[in-house]
Short mmCIF file of N, CA and C in Angstrom, two decimals:
data_model
loop_
_atom_site.label_atom_id
_atom_site.label_comp_id
_atom_site.label_asym_id
_atom_site.label_seq_id
_atom_site.Cartn_x
_atom_site.Cartn_y
_atom_site.Cartn_z
N MET A 1 12.27 -31.40 -43.00
CA MET A 1 11.61 -31.52 -42.17
C MET A 1 10.45 -31.40 -41.77
N THR A 2 9.81 -32.64 -41.12
CA THR A 2 8.21 -32.05 -41.10
C THR A 2 7.81 -31.62 -39.75
N PRO A 3 7.14 -30.31 -39.76
CA PRO A 3 6.37 -29.86 -39.07
C PRO A 3 7.04 -30.45 -37.48
N LEU A 4 6.83 -31.67 -36.68
CA LEU A 4 6.46 -32.16 -35.43
C LEU A 4 8.42 -31.71 -35.33
N GLN A 5 9.54 -31.73 -36.14
CA GLN A 5 10.37 -32.00 -35.36
C GLN A 5 10.63 -30.33 -35.81
N THR A 6 10.34 -29.43 -36.24
CA THR A 6 10.69 -28.05 -36.49
C THR A 6 10.36 -27.46 -35.61
N LEU A 7 9.01 -27.83 -34.87
CA LEU A 7 8.57 -27.42 -33.74
C LEU A 7 8.85 -27.92 -32.18
N ALA A 8 9.37 -29.70 -32.31
CA ALA A 8 10.36 -30.14 -31.22
C ALA A 8 11.80 -28.95 -31.44
N ASP A 9 12.32 -28.43 -32.66
CA ASP A 9 13.21 -27.71 -32.48
C ASP A 9 13.68 -26.31 -31.44
N THR A 10 11.65 -25.53 -32.18
CA THR A 10 11.86 -23.96 -32.15
C THR A 10 11.72 -24.11 -30.29
N THR A 11 11.05 -25.17 -29.57
CA THR A 11 10.43 -25.62 -28.22
C THR A 11 12.34 -25.72 -27.45
N GLN A 12 13.04 -26.90 -28.42
CA GLN A 12 14.60 -26.21 -27.77
C GLN A 12 15.07 -25.32 -27.11
N ALA A 13 15.01 -24.93 -28.67
CA ALA A 13 16.44 -23.70 -28.81
C ALA A 13 15.19 -22.37 -27.83
N ALA A 14 14.06 -22.37 -27.58
CA ALA A 14 13.54 -21.52 -26.84
C ALA A 14 14.07 -21.76 -25.08
N ALA A 15 14.00 -23.15 -24.94
CA ALA A 15 14.11 -23.87 -23.66
C ALA A 15 15.55 -23.51 -22.81
N SER A 16 16.35 -23.02 -23.69
CA SER A 16 18.20 -23.62 -24.12
C SER A 16 18.20 -22.24 -24.04
N THR A 17 17.43 -20.87 -23.97
CA THR A 17 17.84 -18.86 -23.86
C THR A 17 17.12 -18.92 -22.53
N ALA A 18 17.65 -18.04 -21.88
CA ALA A 18 17.64 -17.66 -20.06
C ALA A 18 16.55 -17.08 -20.33
N TYR A 19 15.54 -16.94 -19.65
CA TYR A 19 13.89 -15.22 -19.65
C TYR A 19 15.22 -14.26 -19.50
N ASP A 20 16.29 -14.15 -18.10
CA ASP A 20 16.73 -13.07 -17.98
C ASP A 20 17.98 -12.81 -18.93
N SER A 21 18.23 -13.00 -19.64
CA SER A 21 19.20 -12.84 -20.80
C SER A 21 18.38 -12.52 -21.61
N LEU A 22 17.58 -12.66 -22.01
CA LEU A 22 16.37 -11.95 -23.01
C LEU A 22 16.50 -10.64 -22.64
N TRP A 23 16.02 -9.85 -21.19
CA TRP A 23 15.46 -8.34 -20.65
C TRP A 23 17.16 -7.92 -19.98
N GLY A 24 17.92 -8.97 -20.06
CA GLY A 24 19.16 -7.90 -19.29
C GLY A 24 20.23 -7.78 -20.15
N GLN A 25 19.80 -7.43 -20.72
CA GLN A 25 20.99 -6.71 -22.17
C GLN A 25 20.50 -5.43 -22.64
N PRO A 26 21.37 -4.31 -23.15
CA PRO A 26 21.23 -3.38 -22.96
C PRO A 26 19.93 -2.60 -23.74
N ASP A 27 19.67 -3.36 -24.77
CA ASP A 27 18.76 -2.44 -25.51
C ASP A 27 17.86 -3.34 -25.21
N ALA A 28 17.53 -4.13 -24.00
CA ALA A 28 15.92 -4.01 -23.83
C ALA A 28 14.54 -3.39 -23.93
N PRO A 29 14.00 -3.70 -24.08
CA PRO A 29 12.51 -2.29 -24.32
C PRO A 29 12.18 -1.83 -22.33
N LEU A 30 11.81 -1.08 -22.77
CA LEU A 30 12.04 -0.27 -21.47
C LEU A 30 10.08 0.56 -21.32
N GLN A 31 9.89 0.18 -20.06
CA GLN A 31 8.25 1.01 -19.98
C GLN A 31 8.61 2.13 -19.83
N ALA A 32 8.04 3.09 -20.45
CA ALA A 32 7.90 5.01 -20.91
C ALA A 32 7.01 4.86 -19.73
N ALA A 33 7.85 5.57 -18.55
CA ALA A 33 7.10 6.63 -17.32
C ALA A 33 5.86 7.26 -18.56
N SER A 34 4.84 7.15 -17.15
CA SER A 34 3.78 7.26 -17.37
C SER A 34 3.93 8.81 -17.41
N ARG A 35 2.40 9.73 -17.52
CA ARG A 35 2.28 10.80 -17.51
C ARG A 35 1.61 11.48 -16.55
N LEU A 36 1.18 10.29 -15.68
CA LEU A 36 0.69 11.11 -13.66
C LEU A 36 2.09 10.50 -13.48
N ASP A 37 3.23 9.43 -13.73
CA ASP A 37 4.49 10.07 -13.18
C ASP A 37 5.07 10.65 -13.49
N GLN A 38 5.52 10.77 -14.45
CA GLN A 38 6.41 12.66 -15.13
C GLN A 38 5.51 13.14 -13.95
N VAL A 39 4.34 13.89 -13.92
CA VAL A 39 3.63 14.66 -13.57
C VAL A 39 4.12 14.70 -11.67
N MET A 40 3.88 13.96 -11.41
CA MET A 40 3.99 13.39 -9.46
C MET A 40 5.85 13.38 -9.41
N LEU A 41 6.78 13.01 -10.58
CA LEU A 41 8.06 12.57 -9.79
C LEU A 41 8.69 14.11 -10.23
N ALA A 42 8.24 15.12 -11.05
CA ALA A 42 8.53 16.03 -11.59
C ALA A 42 9.21 16.79 -10.55
N GLN A 43 8.59 17.43 -9.56
CA GLN A 43 8.25 18.64 -8.97
C GLN A 43 8.63 17.65 -7.54
N ASP A 44 8.62 16.36 -7.58
CA ASP A 44 8.05 16.29 -6.00
C ASP A 44 6.66 16.04 -5.40
N LYS A 45 6.21 15.49 -6.33
CA LYS A 45 4.58 15.79 -6.32
C LYS A 45 4.48 14.74 -5.02
N LEU A 46 4.96 13.30 -5.38
CA LEU A 46 4.27 12.36 -4.33
C LEU A 46 4.90 12.56 -3.29
N TYR A 47 5.90 12.90 -3.56
CA TYR A 47 6.33 13.05 -1.92
C TYR A 47 5.31 13.91 -0.41
N VAL A 48 4.56 14.62 -1.67
CA VAL A 48 3.28 15.89 -1.42
C VAL A 48 2.41 15.08 -0.73
N VAL A 49 1.74 14.15 -1.64
CA VAL A 49 0.50 13.31 -1.48
C VAL A 49 0.83 12.44 -0.26
N LEU A 50 1.71 11.95 -0.55
CA LEU A 50 2.86 10.80 0.39
C LEU A 50 2.31 11.23 1.94
N ALA A 51 3.38 12.17 1.91
CA ALA A 51 3.08 12.82 3.46
C ALA A 51 1.53 13.20 3.95
N VAL A 52 0.61 14.08 3.62
CA VAL A 52 -1.36 14.66 3.30
C VAL A 52 -1.49 12.93 3.43
N VAL A 53 -1.54 11.71 3.29
CA VAL A 53 -1.70 10.50 3.39
C VAL A 53 -1.71 9.96 5.07
N LEU A 54 0.08 10.55 4.96
CA LEU A 54 0.34 10.50 6.83
C LEU A 54 -0.46 10.60 7.95
N ILE A 55 -0.51 12.89 7.41
CA ILE A 55 -0.93 13.52 7.87
C ILE A 55 -2.62 12.60 8.67
N ILE A 56 -3.30 12.29 7.65
CA ILE A 56 -4.77 11.63 7.60
C ILE A 56 -4.44 10.78 8.79
N TRP A 57 -3.53 9.78 8.17
CA TRP A 57 -3.39 8.62 8.99
C TRP A 57 -3.44 8.92 10.63
N LEU A 58 -2.83 9.73 10.72
CA LEU A 58 -2.00 9.98 11.78
C LEU A 58 -3.13 10.89 12.75
N GLY A 59 -4.30 11.81 11.95
CA GLY A 59 -5.06 12.34 12.53
C GLY A 59 -6.15 11.20 12.56
N LEU A 60 -6.44 10.11 11.88
CA LEU A 60 -7.66 9.00 12.24
C LEU A 60 -6.94 8.30 13.50
N ILE A 61 -5.56 8.35 13.57
CA ILE A 61 -5.58 7.38 14.82
C ILE A 61 -6.00 8.16 16.40
N PHE A 62 -5.59 9.07 16.32
CA PHE A 62 -5.60 10.82 17.32
C PHE A 62 -7.06 10.83 17.53
N PHE A 63 -7.81 10.70 16.98
CA PHE A 63 -8.94 10.14 16.83
C PHE A 63 -9.76 9.09 17.51
N LEU A 64 -8.97 8.16 16.73
CA LEU A 64 -9.40 6.84 17.68
C LEU A 64 -8.98 7.19 19.64
N PHE A 65 -8.04 7.49 19.12
CA PHE A 65 -7.70 7.15 20.84
C PHE A 65 -8.07 8.56 21.64
N ARG A 66 -8.70 9.53 21.41
CA ARG A 66 -8.89 9.76 22.30
C ARG A 66 -10.26 9.82 22.36
N THR A 67 -11.01 9.16 21.31
CA THR A 67 -13.08 8.21 21.62
C THR A 67 -12.63 8.07 22.77
N ASP A 68 -11.39 7.19 22.63
CA ASP A 68 -11.54 5.89 23.06
C ASP A 68 -11.21 5.96 24.54
N ARG A 69 -10.83 7.35 24.94
CA ARG A 69 -10.75 7.67 26.61
C ARG A 69 -11.23 8.52 27.00
N ARG A 70 -12.38 9.15 26.25
CA ARG A 70 -13.38 10.07 26.58
C ARG A 70 -14.51 9.39 26.39
N LEU A 71 -14.68 7.88 26.26
CA LEU A 71 -15.67 6.23 26.37
C LEU A 71 -14.48 6.13 27.68
N ALA A 72 -14.01 5.70 28.07
CA ALA A 72 -13.27 5.29 29.58
C ALA A 72 -13.71 6.22 30.46
N ARG A 73 -13.68 7.35 30.67
CA ARG A 73 -13.88 8.29 31.67
C ARG A 73 -15.77 8.26 31.72
N LEU A 74 -16.57 8.24 30.54
CA LEU A 74 -17.56 8.33 30.59
C LEU A 74 -18.45 7.19 31.07
N GLU A 75 -17.07 6.14 31.60
CA GLU A 75 -17.59 4.80 31.83
C GLU A 75 -17.84 4.95 32.92
N ARG A 76 -15.97 5.21 33.52
CA ARG A 76 -16.04 5.54 35.53
C ARG A 76 -16.90 6.17 36.41
N THR A 77 -17.30 7.34 35.03
CA THR A 77 -18.49 8.73 35.91
C THR A 77 -20.44 7.82 35.58
N LEU A 78 -20.24 6.64 34.86
CA LEU A 78 -21.29 6.34 34.71
C LEU A 78 -21.97 5.17 36.27
N ASP A 79 -20.57 4.28 36.70
CA ASP A 79 -20.03 3.14 37.81
C ASP A 79 -19.92 4.20 38.70
N GLU A 80 -19.45 4.67 38.74
CA GLU A 80 -19.82 6.14 40.01
C GLU A 80 -20.99 6.25 40.82
N SER A 81 -21.16 6.37 39.55
CA SER A 81 -22.66 7.15 40.17
C SER A 81 -24.04 6.52 39.90
N ILE A 82 -23.65 5.13 39.63
CA ILE A 82 -24.84 4.16 40.05
C ILE A 82 -24.60 2.97 41.33
N PRO A 83 -24.99 3.40 42.52
CA PRO A 83 -24.44 2.60 43.31
C PRO A 83 -25.07 1.02 42.88
N ALA A 84 -23.34 0.31 43.11
CA ALA A 84 -23.36 -1.02 43.22
C ALA A 84 -24.97 -1.56 44.10
N LYS A 85 -25.72 -3.37 43.01
CA LYS A 85 -26.37 -3.85 44.50
C LYS A 85 -25.64 -4.80 45.68
N THR A 86 -25.71 -4.79 46.41
CA THR A 86 -25.10 -5.41 47.15
C THR A 86 -26.49 -6.76 47.63
N GLU A 87 -26.10 -8.15 47.08
CA GLU A 87 -27.21 -8.64 49.05
C GLU A 87 -26.90 -8.91 49.70
#
């Protein structure tokens, strides 16, 4: 057999094997959880982090709405105190 025929046979064999059949087997390699994953998931600390992030986002949204209302009130006050020019 020539090297070209061997390469063709190897390519054909690889093409006929489905990718899913390699990874769908029970002895497929599994990725071990990292140390950070183990720590965060061990005592539900991940949910604490997510809750803190949610509280921060809600605080920022509240701050933006409150600032917008204060600016609108200040603009109304300035519009009322400065008389409009009439021609």
